[in-house]
Amino acid sequence: MSDLREKYLTAIAGAEDEAALEALRVQAVGKKGEISLRMRELGKMSPEERQEAGPRLNALKDEINSALAARKAALADAALDERLRGEWLDVTLPGRPRRAGTIHPVSQVTEEVTAIFADMGFAVAEGPQVESDWYNFDALNIPSHHPARAEMDTFYMHRAEGDDRPPHVLRTHTSPVQIRAMQAQGAPIRVIAPGRVYRADYDQTHTPMFHQVEGLAIDRDISMANLKWVLEEFVKAFFEVDHVDLRFRASHFPFTEPSAEVDIRCSWEGGTLKVGEGDDWLEILGSGMVHPKVLEAGHIDPTEWQGFAFGMGIDRIAMLKYGIPDLRAFFDSDLRWLRHYGFAALDVPTLHGGLSR
Ligand code: DAH
């Protein structure tokens, strides 16, 4: 019996895998295994012989079973170690920069604009992109018959047959956020409202969806002079130049009185734009003193409060600052374009840290 013990314990210790272990188990303690056959022979023995052989066979069987289990556990440990070694990752390796995503110029410029105006005390306000025609038009002193409605190439939402309430629109500008912000916060107020706007228009400089940023400052004694200073500070900070010339051209918007369109001095040397020098002027925004009717729509008393507003195209100033020629490419999701014009994800624009690297 001791040679049986020797034989199986050695074989088990040397088994290379689970299949070999299983074969040994069957061979030793399986139904027709060597130990099991020996146990069957106990019946033919004399009671004395059986008394002696039985416990020894049982002990041997137990010992073999434990050896099998121990070897099996050892094999599993070794397999796990092997796998962990194979799957080991060096987390200290640097990332692969060319695979990293980039921040879209519109997002980058929105962050830059927000940082600059935040520094001047403007909070960010928001409004819905599907807007009622009251907020988009009436509240801004654009009544139903007004030509500005037709000029805006408005997208109208569908209304069910027989429902003759005025349809909602995709907001054609960020100006309705002025009304919502005034209603929500009252005066005094200082907000900007960046966001998406929609018009049915498509060519090299127009896409049906684009981005604007609205500005609104209402207090007891705000004048055009404040508007001019704020815009000059903005343009210098945004284009990262020490000096700018702004030109205020008299204009007309239903929601401001007086109204002005603002141009900046620039040059187009060799096809690249330089802000702050040269003999060209480039229009960048519309602005003016908020019309009393607009203040009223925002539940603000125009005999007590006044202020300025402006609206600027974000995509437009992004194209100018970063020399991007075609607006349509902004929204094509072309990876090569995004890698070329995109910004590193961790370069958050701040005034102290630098806006654009
Ligand atoms: N909402 C105007 C547009 O989309 C832009 C604008 C002009 C906004 C003058 C203003 C403003 O706040 O005062 O064309």
PDB file of N, CA and C in Angstrom, residues 247-253 258-261:
ATOM      1  N   ARG A 247     -14.991 101.369 -33.972  1.00  0.00           N
ATOM      2  CA  ARG A 247     -15.790 102.383 -34.659  1.00  0.00           C
ATOM      3  C   ARG A 247     -17.261 102.051 -34.426  1.00  0.00           C
ATOM      4  N   PHE A 248     -17.976 102.993 -33.823  1.00  0.00           N
ATOM      5  CA  PHE A 248     -19.406 102.804 -33.588  1.00  0.00           C
ATOM      6  C   PHE A 248     -20.171 103.442 -34.736  1.00  0.00           C
ATOM      7  N   ARG A 249     -20.885 102.620 -35.511  1.00  0.00           N
ATOM      8  CA  ARG A 249     -21.676 103.136 -36.632  1.00  0.00           C
ATOM      9  C   ARG A 249     -23.133 103.127 -36.238  1.00  0.00           C
ATOM     10  N   ALA A 250     -23.820 104.259 -36.420  1.00  0.00           N
ATOM     11  CA  ALA A 250     -25.244 104.316 -36.092  1.00  0.00           C
ATOM     12  C   ALA A 250     -25.981 103.263 -36.905  1.00  0.00           C
ATOM     13  N   SER A 251     -26.914 102.584 -36.266  1.00  0.00           N
ATOM     14  CA  SER A 251     -27.621 101.506 -36.940  1.00  0.00           C
ATOM     15  C   SER A 251     -29.039 101.442 -36.391  1.00  0.00           C
ATOM     16  N   HIS A 252     -29.744 100.363 -36.714  1.00  0.00           N
ATOM     17  CA  HIS A 252     -31.073 100.226 -36.128  1.00  0.00           C
ATOM     18  C   HIS A 252     -31.372  98.788 -35.741  1.00  0.00           C
ATOM     19  N   PHE A 253     -31.770  98.601 -34.496  1.00  0.00           N
ATOM     20  CA  PHE A 253     -32.358  97.334 -34.038  1.00  0.00           C
ATOM     21  C   PHE A 253     -33.623  97.687 -33.279  1.00  0.00           C
ATOM     22  N   PRO A 258     -30.473 104.459 -28.601  1.00  0.00           N
ATOM     23  CA  PRO A 258     -29.967 104.299 -29.958  1.00  0.00           C
ATOM     24  C   PRO A 258     -29.269 102.954 -30.161  1.00  0.00           C
ATOM     25  N   SER A 259     -28.997 102.636 -31.437  1.00  0.00           N
ATOM     26  CA  SER A 259     -28.326 101.385 -31.769  1.00  0.00           C
ATOM     27  C   SER A 259     -27.023 101.677 -32.502  1.00  0.00           C
ATOM     28  N   ALA A 260     -26.075 100.786 -32.339  1.00  0.00           N
ATOM     29  CA  ALA A 260     -24.803 100.958 -33.042  1.00  0.00           C
ATOM     30  C   ALA A 260     -24.246  99.605 -33.455  1.00  0.00           C
ATOM     31  N   GLU A 261     -23.665  99.578 -34.668  1.00  0.00           N
ATOM     32  CA  GLU A 261     -22.894  98.418 -35.045  1.00  0.00           C
ATOM     33  C   GLU A 261     -21.438  98.760 -34.798  1.00  0.00           C
TER      34      GLU A 261
END
